N, CA, C and O atoms as a MOPAC input file, in Angstrom:
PM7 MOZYME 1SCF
protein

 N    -19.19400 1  -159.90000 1    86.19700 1
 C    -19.41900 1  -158.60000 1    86.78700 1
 C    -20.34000 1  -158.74800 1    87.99500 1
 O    -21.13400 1  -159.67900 1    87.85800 1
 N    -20.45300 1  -158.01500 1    89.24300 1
 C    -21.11500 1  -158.16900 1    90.10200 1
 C    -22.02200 1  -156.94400 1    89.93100 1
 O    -22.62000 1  -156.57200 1    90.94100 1
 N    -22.20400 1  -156.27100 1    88.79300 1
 C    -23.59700 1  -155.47700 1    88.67500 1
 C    -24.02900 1  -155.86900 1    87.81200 1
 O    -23.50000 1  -156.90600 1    87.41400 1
 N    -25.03300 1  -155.41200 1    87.11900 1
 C    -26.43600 1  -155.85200 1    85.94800 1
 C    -25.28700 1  -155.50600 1    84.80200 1
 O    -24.44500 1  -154.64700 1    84.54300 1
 N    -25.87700 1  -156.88900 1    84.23600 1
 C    -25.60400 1  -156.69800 1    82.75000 1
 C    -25.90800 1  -156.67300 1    81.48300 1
 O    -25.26700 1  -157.39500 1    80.71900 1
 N    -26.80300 1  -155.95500 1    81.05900 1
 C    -27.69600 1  -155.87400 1    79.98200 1
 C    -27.14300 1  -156.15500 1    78.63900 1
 O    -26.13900 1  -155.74000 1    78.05900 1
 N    -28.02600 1  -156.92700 1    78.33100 1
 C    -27.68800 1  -157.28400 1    76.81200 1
 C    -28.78500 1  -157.85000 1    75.60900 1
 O    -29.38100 1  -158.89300 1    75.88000 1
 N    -29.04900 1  -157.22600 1    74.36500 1
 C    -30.04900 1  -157.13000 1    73.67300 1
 C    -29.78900 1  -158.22200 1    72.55000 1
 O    -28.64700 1  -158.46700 1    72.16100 1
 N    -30.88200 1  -158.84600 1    72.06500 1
 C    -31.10300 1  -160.27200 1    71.07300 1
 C    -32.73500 1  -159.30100 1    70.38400 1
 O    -33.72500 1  -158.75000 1    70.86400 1
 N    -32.24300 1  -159.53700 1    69.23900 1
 C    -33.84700 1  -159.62400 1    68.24200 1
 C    -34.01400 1  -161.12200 1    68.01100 1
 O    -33.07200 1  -161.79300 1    67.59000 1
 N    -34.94700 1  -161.53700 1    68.22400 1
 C    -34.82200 1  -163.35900 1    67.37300 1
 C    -36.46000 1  -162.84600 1    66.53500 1
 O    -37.43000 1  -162.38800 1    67.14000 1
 N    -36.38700 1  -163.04700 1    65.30500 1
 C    -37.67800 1  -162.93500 1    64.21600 1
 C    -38.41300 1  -163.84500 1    64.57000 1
 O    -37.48300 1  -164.65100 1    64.58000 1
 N    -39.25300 1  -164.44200 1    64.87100 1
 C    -40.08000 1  -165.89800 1    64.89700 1
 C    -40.96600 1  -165.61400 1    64.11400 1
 O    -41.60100 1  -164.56500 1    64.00900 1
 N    -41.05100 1  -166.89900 1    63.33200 1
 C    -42.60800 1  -166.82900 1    62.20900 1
 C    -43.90800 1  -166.82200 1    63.33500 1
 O    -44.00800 1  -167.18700 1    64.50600 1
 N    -44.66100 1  -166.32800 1    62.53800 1
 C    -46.03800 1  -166.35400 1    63.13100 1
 C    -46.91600 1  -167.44400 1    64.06100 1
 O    -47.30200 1  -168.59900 1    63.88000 1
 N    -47.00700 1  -166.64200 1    64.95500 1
 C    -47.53600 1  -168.05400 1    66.11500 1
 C    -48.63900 1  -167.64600 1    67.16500 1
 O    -49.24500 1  -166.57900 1    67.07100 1
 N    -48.83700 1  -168.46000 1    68.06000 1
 C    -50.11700 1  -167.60900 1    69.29100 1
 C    -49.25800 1  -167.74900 1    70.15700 1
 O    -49.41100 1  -166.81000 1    70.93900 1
 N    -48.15200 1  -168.59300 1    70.59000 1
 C    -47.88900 1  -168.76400 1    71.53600 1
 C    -46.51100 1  -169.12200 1    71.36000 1
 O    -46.29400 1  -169.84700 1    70.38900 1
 N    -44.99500 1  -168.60800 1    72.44500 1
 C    -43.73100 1  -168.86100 1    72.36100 1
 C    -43.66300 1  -169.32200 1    73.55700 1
 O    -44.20000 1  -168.85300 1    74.56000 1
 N    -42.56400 1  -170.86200 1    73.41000 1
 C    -41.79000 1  -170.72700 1    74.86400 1
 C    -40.55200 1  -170.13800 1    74.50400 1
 O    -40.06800 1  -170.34700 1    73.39100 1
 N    -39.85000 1  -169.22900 1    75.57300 1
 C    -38.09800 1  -169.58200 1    75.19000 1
 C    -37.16100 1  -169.70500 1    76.63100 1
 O    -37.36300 1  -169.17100 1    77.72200 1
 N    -36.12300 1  -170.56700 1    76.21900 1
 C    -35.30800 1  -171.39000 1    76.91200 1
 C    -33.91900 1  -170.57300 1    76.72200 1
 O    -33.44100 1  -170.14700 1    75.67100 1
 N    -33.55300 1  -170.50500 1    77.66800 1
 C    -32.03000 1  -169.61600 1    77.88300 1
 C    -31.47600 1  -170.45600 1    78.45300 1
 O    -31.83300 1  -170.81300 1    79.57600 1
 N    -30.20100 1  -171.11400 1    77.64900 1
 C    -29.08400 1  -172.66000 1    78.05500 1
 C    -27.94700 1  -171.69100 1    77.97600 1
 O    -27.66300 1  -170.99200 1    77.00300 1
 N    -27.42700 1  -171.73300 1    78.95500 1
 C    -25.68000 1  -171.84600 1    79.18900 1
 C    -24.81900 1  -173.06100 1    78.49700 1
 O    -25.17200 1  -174.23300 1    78.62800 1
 N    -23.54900 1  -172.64100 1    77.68000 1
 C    -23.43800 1  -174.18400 1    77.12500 1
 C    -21.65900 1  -174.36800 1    77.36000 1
 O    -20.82200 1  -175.23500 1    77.10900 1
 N    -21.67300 1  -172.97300 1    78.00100 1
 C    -19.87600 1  -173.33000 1    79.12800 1
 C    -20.31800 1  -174.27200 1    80.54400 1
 O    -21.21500 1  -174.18800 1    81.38300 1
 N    -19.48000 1  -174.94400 1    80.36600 1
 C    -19.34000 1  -175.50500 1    82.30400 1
 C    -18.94000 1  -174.64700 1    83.23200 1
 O    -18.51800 1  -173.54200 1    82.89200 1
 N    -19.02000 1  -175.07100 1    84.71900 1
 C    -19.48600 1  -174.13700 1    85.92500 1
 C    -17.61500 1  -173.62000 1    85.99400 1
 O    -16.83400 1  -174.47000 1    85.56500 1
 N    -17.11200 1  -172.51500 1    86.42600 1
 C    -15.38200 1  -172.00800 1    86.31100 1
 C    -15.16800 1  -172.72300 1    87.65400 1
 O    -14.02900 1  -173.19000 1    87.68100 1
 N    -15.84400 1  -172.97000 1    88.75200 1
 C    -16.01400 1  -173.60400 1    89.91000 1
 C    -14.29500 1  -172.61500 1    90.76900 1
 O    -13.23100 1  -172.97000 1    91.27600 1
 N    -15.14700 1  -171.04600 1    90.39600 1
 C    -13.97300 1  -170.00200 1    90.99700 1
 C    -14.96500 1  -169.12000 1    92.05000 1
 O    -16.14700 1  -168.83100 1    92.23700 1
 N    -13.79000 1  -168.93600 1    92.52600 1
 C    -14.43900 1  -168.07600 1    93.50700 1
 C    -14.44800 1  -166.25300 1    93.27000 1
 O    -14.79500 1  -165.21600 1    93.83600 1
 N    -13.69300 1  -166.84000 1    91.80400 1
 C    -13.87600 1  -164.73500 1    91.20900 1
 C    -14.65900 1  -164.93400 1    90.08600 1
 O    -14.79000 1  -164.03100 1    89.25900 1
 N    -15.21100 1  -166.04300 1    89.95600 1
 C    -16.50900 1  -165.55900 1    88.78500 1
 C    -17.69700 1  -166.33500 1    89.00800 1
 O    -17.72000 1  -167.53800 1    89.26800 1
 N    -18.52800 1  -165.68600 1    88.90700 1
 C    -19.77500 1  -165.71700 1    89.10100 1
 C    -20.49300 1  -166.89400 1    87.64900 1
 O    -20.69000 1  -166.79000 1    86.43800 1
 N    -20.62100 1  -167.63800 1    88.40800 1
 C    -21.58000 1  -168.64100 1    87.31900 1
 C    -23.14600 1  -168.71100 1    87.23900 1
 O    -23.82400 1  -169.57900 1    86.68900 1
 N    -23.54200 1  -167.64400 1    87.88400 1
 C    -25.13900 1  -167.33000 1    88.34800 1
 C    -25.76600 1  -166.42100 1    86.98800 1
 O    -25.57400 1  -165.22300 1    86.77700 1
 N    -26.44100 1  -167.23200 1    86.28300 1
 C    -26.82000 1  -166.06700 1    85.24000 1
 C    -28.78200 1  -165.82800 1    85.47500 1
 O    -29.45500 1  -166.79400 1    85.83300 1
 N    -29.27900 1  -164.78200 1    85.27300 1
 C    -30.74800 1  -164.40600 1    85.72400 1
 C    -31.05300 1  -163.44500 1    84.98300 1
 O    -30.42200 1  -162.39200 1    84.89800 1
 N    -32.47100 1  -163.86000 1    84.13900 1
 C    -33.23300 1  -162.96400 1    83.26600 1
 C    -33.91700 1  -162.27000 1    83.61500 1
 O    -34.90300 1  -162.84500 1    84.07500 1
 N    -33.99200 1  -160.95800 1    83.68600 1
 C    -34.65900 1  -160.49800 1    84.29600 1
 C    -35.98700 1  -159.46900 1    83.68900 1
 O    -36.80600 1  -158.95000 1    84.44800 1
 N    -35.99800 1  -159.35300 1    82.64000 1
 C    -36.89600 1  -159.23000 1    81.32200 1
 C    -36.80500 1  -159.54600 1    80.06800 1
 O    -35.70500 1  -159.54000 1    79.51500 1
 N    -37.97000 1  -159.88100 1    79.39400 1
 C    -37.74900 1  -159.91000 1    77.92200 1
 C    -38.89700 1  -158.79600 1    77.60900 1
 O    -39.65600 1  -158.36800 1    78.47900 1
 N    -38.92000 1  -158.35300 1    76.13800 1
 C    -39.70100 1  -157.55600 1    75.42800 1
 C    -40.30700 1  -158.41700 1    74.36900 1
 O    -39.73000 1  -159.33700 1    73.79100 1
 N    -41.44800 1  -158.04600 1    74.19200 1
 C    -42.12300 1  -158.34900 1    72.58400 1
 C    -42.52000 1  -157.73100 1    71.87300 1
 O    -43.71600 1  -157.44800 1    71.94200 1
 N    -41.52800 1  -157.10500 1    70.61100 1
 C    -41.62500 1  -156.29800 1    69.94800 1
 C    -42.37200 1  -156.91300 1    68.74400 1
 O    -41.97900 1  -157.78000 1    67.96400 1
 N    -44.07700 1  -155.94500 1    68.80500 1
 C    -44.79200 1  -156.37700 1    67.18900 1
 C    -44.71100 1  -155.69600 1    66.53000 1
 O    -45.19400 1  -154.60700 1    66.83900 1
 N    -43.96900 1  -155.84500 1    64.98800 1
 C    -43.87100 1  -155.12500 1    63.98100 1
 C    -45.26600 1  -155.00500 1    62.93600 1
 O    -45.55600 1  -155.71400 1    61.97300 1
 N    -45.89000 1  -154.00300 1    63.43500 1
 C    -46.72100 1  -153.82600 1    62.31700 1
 C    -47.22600 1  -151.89700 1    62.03400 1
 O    -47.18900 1  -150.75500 1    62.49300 1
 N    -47.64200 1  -152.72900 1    60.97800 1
 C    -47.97700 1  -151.02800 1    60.25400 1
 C    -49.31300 1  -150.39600 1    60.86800 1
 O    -50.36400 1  -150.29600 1    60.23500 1
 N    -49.15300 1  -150.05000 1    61.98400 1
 C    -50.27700 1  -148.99400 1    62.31700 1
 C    -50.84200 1  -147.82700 1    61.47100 1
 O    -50.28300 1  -147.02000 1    60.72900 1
 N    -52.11000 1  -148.00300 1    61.82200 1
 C    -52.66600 1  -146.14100 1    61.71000 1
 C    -53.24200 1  -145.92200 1    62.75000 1
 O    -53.57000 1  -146.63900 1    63.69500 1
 N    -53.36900 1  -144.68000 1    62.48000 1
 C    -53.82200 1  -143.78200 1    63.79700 1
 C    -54.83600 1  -142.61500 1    63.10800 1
 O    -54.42900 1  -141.46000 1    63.22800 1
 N    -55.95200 1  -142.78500 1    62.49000 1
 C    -56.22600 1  -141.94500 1    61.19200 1
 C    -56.90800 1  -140.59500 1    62.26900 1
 O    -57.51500 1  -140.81100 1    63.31900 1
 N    -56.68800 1  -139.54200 1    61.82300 1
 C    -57.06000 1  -138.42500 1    62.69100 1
 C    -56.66000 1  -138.20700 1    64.16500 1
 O    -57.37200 1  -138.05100 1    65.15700 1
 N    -55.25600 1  -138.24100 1    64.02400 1
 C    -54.91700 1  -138.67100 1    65.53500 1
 C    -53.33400 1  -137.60700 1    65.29200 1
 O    -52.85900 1  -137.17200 1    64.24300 1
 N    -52.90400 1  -137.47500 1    66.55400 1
 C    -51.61700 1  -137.30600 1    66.67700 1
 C    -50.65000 1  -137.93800 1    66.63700 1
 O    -51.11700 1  -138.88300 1    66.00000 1
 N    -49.67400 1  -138.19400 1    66.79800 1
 C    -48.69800 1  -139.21100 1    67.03000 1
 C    -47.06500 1  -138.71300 1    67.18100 1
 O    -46.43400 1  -138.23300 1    66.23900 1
 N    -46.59000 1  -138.89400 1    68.35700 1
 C    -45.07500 1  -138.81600 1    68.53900 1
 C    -44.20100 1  -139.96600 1    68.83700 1
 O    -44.27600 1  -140.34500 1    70.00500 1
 N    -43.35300 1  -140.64600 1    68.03700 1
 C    -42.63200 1  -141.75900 1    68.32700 1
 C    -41.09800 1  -141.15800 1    68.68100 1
 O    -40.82400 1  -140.07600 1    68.16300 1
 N    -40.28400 1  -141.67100 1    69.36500 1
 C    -39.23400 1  -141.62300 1    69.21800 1
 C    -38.39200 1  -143.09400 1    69.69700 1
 O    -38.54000 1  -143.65700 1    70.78200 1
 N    -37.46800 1  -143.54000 1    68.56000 1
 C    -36.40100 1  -144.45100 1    69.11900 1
 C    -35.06400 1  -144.08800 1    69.55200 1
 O    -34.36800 1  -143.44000 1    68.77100 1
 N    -34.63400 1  -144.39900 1    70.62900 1
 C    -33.19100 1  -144.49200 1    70.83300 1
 C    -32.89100 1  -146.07100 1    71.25900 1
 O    -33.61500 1  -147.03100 1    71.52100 1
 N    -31.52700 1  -145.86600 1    71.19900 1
 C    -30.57100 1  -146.86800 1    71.48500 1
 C    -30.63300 1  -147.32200 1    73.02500 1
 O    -29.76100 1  -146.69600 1    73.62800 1
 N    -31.40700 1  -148.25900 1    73.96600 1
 C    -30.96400 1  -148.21800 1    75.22200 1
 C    -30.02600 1  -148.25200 1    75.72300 1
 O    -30.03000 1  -147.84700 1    76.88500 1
 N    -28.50800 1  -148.82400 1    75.04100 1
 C    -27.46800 1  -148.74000 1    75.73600 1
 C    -26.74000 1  -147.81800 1    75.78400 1
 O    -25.66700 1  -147.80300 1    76.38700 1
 N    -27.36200 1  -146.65300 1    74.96900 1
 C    -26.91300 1  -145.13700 1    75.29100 1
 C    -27.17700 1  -144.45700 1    76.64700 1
 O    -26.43500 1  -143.67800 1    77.24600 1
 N    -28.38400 1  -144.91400 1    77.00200 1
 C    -29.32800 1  -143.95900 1    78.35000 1
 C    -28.85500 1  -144.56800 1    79.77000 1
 O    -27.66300 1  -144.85200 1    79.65600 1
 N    -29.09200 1  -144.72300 1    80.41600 1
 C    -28.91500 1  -145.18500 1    81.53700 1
 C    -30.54500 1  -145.21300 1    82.38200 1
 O    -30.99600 1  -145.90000 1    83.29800 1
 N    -31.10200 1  -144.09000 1    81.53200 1
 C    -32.76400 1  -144.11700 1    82.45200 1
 C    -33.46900 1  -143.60300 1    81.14300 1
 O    -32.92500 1  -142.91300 1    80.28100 1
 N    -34.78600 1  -144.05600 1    81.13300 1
 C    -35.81200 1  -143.43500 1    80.01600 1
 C    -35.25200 1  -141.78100 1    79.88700 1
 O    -35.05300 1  -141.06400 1    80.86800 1
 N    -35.07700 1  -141.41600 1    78.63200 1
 C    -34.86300 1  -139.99500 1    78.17100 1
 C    -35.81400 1  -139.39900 1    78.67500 1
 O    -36.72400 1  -140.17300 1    78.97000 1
 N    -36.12900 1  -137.71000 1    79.05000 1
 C    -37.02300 1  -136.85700 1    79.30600 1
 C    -37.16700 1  -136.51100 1    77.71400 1
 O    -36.31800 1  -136.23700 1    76.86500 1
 N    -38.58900 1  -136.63600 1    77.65800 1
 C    -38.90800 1  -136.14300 1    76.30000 1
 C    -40.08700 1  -134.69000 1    76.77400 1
 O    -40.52900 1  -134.46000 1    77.89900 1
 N    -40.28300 1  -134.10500 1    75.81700 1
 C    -41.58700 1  -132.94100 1    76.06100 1
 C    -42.02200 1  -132.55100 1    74.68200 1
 O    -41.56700 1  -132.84700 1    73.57800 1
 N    -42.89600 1  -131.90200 1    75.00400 1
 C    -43.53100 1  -131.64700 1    73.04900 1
 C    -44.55200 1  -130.16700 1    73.69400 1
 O    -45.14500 1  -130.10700 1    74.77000 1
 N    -44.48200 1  -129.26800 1    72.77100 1
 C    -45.53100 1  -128.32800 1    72.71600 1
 C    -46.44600 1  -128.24700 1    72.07300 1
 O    -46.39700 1  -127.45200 1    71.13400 1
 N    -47.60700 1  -128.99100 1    72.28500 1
 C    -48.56400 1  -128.86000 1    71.73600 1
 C    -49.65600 1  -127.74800 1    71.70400 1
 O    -50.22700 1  -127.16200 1    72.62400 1
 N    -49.76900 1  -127.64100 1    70.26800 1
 C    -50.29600 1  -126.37600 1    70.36800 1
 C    -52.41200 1  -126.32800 1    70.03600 1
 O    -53.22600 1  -125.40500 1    70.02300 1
 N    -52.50900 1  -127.67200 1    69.85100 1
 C    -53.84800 1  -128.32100 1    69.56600 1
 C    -54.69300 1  -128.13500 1    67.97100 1
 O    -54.13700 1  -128.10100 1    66.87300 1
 N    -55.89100 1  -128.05300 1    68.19500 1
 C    -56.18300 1  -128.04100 1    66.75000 1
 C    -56.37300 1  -126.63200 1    66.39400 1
 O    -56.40200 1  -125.61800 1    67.09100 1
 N    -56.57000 1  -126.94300 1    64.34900 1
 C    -56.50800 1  -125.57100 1    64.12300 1
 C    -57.97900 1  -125.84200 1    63.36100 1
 O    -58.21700 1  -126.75400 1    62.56900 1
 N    -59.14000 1  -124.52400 1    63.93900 1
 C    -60.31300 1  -124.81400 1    64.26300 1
 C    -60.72600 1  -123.48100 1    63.45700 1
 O    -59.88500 1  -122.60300 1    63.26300 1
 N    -62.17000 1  -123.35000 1    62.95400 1
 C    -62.71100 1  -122.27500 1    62.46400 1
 C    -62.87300 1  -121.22500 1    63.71200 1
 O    -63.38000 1  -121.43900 1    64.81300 1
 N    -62.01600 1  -119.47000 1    62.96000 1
 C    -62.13000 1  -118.69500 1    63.88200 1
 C    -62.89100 1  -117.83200 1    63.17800 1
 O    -63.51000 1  -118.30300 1    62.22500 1
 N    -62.99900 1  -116.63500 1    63.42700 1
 C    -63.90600 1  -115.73100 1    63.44500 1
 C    -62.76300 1  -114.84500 1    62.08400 1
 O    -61.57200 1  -114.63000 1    62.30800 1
 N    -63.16600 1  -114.61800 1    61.31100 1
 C    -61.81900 1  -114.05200 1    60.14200 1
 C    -61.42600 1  -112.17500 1    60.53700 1
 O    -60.53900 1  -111.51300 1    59.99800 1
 N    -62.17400 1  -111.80800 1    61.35900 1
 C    -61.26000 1  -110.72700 1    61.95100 1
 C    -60.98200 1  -111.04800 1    63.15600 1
 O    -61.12900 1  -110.11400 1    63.94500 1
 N    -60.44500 1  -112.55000 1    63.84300 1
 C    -60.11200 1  -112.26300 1    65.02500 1
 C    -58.65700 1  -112.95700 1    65.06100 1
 O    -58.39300 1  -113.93800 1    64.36600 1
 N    -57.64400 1  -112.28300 1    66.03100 1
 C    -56.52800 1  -112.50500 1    66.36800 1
 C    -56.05700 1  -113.63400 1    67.58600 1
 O    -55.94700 1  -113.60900 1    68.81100 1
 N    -55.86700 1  -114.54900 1    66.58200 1
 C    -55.28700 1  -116.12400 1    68.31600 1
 C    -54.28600 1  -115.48700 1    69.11800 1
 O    -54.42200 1  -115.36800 1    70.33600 1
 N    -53.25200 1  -115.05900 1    68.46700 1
 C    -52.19000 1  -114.79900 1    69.72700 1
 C    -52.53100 1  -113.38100 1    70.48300 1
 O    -52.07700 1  -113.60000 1    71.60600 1
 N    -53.00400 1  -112.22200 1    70.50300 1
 C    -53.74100 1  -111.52300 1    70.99000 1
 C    -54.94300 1  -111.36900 1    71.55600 1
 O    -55.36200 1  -110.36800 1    72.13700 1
 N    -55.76100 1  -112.90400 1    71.27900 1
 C    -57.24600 1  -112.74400 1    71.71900 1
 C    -58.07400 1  -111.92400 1    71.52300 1
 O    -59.10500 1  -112.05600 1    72.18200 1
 N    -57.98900 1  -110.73900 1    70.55000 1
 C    -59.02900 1  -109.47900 1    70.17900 1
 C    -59.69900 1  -109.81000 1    68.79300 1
 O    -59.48400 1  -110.80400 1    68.10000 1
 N    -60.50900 1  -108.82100 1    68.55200 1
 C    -60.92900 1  -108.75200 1    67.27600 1
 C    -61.06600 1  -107.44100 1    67.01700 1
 O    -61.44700 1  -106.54300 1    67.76800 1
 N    -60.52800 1  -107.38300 1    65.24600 1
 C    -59.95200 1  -106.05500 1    64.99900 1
 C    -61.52000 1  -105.63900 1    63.90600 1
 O    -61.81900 1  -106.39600 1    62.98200 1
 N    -62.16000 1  -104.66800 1    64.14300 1
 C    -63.13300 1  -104.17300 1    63.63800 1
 C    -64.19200 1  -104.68000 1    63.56700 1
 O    -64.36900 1  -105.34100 1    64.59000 1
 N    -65.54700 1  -104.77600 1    62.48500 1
 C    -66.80600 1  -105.65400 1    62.83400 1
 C    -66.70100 1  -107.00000 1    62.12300 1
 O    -66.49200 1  -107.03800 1    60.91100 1
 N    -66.82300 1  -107.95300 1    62.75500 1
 C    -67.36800 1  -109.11400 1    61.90900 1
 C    -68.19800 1  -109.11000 1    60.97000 1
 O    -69.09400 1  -108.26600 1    60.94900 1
 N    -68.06600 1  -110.08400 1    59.97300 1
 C    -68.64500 1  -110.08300 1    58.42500 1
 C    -69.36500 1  -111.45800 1    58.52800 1
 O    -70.32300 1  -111.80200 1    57.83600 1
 N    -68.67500 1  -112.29000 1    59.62800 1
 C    -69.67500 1  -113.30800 1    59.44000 1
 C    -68.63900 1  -114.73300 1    58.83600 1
 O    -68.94100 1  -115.91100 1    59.02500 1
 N    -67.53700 1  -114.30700 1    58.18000 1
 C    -66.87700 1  -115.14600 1    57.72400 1
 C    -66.18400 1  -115.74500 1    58.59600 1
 O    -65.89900 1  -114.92700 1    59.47100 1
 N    -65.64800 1  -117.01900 1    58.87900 1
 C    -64.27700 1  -117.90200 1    59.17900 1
 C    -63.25800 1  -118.29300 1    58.33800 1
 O    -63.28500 1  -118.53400 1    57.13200 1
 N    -62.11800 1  -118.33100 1    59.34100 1
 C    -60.96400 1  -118.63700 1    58.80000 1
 C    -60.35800 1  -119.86400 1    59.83700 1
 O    -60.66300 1  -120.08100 1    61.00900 1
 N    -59.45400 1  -120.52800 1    59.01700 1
 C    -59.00100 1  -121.67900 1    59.91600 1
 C    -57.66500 1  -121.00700 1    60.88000 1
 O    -56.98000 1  -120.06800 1    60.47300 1
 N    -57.52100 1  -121.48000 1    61.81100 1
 C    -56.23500 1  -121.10200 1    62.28700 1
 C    -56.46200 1  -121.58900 1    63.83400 1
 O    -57.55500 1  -121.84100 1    64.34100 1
 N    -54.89700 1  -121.68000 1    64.60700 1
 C    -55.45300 1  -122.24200 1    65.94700 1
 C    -55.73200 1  -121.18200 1    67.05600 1
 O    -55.32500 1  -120.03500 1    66.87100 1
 N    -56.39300 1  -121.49500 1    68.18300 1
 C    -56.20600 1  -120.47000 1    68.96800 1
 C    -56.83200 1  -121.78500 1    70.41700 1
 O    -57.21000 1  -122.95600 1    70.38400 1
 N    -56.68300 1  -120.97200 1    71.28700 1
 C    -56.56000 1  -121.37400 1    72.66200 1
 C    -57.80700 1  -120.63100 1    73.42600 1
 O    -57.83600 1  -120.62500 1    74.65700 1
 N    -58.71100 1  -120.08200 1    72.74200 1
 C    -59.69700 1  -119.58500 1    73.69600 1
 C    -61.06200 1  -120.66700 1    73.38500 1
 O    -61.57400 1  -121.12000 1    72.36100 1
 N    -61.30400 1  -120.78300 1    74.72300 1
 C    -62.26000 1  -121.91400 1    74.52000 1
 C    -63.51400 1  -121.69500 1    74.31400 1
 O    -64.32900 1  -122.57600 1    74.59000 1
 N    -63.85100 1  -120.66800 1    73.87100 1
 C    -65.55500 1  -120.24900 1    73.65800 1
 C    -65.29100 1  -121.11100 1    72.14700 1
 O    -65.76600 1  -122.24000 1    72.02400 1
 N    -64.37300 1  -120.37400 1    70.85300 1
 C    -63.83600 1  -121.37900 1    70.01200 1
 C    -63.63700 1  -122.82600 1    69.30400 1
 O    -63.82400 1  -123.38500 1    68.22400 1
 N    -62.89000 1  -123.19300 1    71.25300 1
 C    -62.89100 1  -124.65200 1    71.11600 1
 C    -64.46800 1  -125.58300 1    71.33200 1
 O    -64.90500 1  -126.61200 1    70.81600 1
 N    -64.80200 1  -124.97600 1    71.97900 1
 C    -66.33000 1  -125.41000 1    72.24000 1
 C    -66.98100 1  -125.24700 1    71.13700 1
 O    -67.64600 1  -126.22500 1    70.79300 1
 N    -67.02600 1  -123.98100 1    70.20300 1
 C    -67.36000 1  -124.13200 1    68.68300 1
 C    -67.29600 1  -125.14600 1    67.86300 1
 O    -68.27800 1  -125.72200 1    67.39400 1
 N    -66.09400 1  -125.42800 1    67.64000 1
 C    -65.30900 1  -126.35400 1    67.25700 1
 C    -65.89700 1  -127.96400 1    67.49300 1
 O    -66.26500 1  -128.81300 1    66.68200 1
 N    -65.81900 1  -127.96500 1    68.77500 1
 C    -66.74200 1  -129.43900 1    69.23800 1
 C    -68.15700 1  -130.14600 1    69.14200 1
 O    -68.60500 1  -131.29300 1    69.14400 1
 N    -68.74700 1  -128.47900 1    69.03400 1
 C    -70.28400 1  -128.71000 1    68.38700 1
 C    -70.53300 1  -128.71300 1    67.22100 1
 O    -71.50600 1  -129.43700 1    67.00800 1
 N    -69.98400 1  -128.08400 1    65.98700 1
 C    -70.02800 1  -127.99300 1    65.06500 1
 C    -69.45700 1  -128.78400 1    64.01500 1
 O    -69.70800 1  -128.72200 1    62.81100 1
 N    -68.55300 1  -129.63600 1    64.70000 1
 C    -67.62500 1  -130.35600 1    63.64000 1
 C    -68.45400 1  -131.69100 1    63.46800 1
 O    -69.19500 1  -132.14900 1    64.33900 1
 N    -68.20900 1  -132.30300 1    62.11700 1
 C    -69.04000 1  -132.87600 1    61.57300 1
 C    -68.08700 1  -134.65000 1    61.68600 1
 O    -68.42700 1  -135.62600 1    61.01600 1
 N    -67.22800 1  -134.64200 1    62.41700 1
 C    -66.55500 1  -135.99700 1    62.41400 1
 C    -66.69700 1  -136.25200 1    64.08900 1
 O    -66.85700 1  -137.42700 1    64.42000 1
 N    -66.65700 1  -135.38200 1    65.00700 1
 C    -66.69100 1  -135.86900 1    66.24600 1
 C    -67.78100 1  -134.91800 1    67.01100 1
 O    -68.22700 1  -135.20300 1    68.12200 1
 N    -68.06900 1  -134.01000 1    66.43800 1
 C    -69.18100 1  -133.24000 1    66.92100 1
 C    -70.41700 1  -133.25300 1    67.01700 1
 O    -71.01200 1  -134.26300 1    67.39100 1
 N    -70.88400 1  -132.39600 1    66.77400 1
 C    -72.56900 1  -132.52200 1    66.31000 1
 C    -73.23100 1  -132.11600 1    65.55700 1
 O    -74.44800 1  -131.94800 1    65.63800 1
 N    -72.49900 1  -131.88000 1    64.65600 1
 C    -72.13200 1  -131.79000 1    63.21000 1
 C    -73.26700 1  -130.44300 1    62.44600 1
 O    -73.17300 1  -130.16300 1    61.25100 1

């Protein structure tokens, strides 16, 4: 073919610090003038299989197939952030508060940052506890 031609290999290797690898052709040259005997690597990957954590964290993975895509997929995500002590008469998706405060909290998320700033001082794992 006279365009790119992609093509995927897993090889497992036992455990090591260090790999060489060697890519041998083991046909002889067609010595044609309609095929191309020029072969060129033009990346490899090193995929490490291991069991991550991510403890208190987010995380979005997704796999596809590359020889489905033609270009990295557009991915997007709505994040909606954490869900933080609010005020237990007050409303996130409205931003109000409905009658007098008692003093109590409730968990739930909201997007106003007097809140989130609450949230950051007060919390006892990344805050100031």
């Amino acid at each position: 073919t006279t365009t790119q031609y992609e093509r995927s290999h897993r090889i497992d290797l036992p455990a090591g610090t260090q790999w060489q690898v060697r890519i041998r052709r083991l046909t002889p040259n067609a010595n044609s003038s309609t095929i191309s005997d020029i072969v060129n690597v033009l990346s490899m990957t090193e995929v490490i299989d291991a069991k991550l954590r991510y403890p208190n964290c987010a995380l979005a993975a997704v796999e596809v197939d590359a020889s489905q895509f033609q270009n990295i997929p557009t991915r997007s995500y709505r994040i909606w952030g954490r869900v933080v002590s609010i005020p237990s008469n007050y409303d996130p998706m409205t931003r109000s508060y409905s009658g007098i405060w008692d003093g109590t909290f409730k968990s739930g998320w909201t997007n106003n940052p007097a809140w989130a700033f609450f949230d950051m001082v007060t919390n006892d794992r990344f805050g100031l506890g």
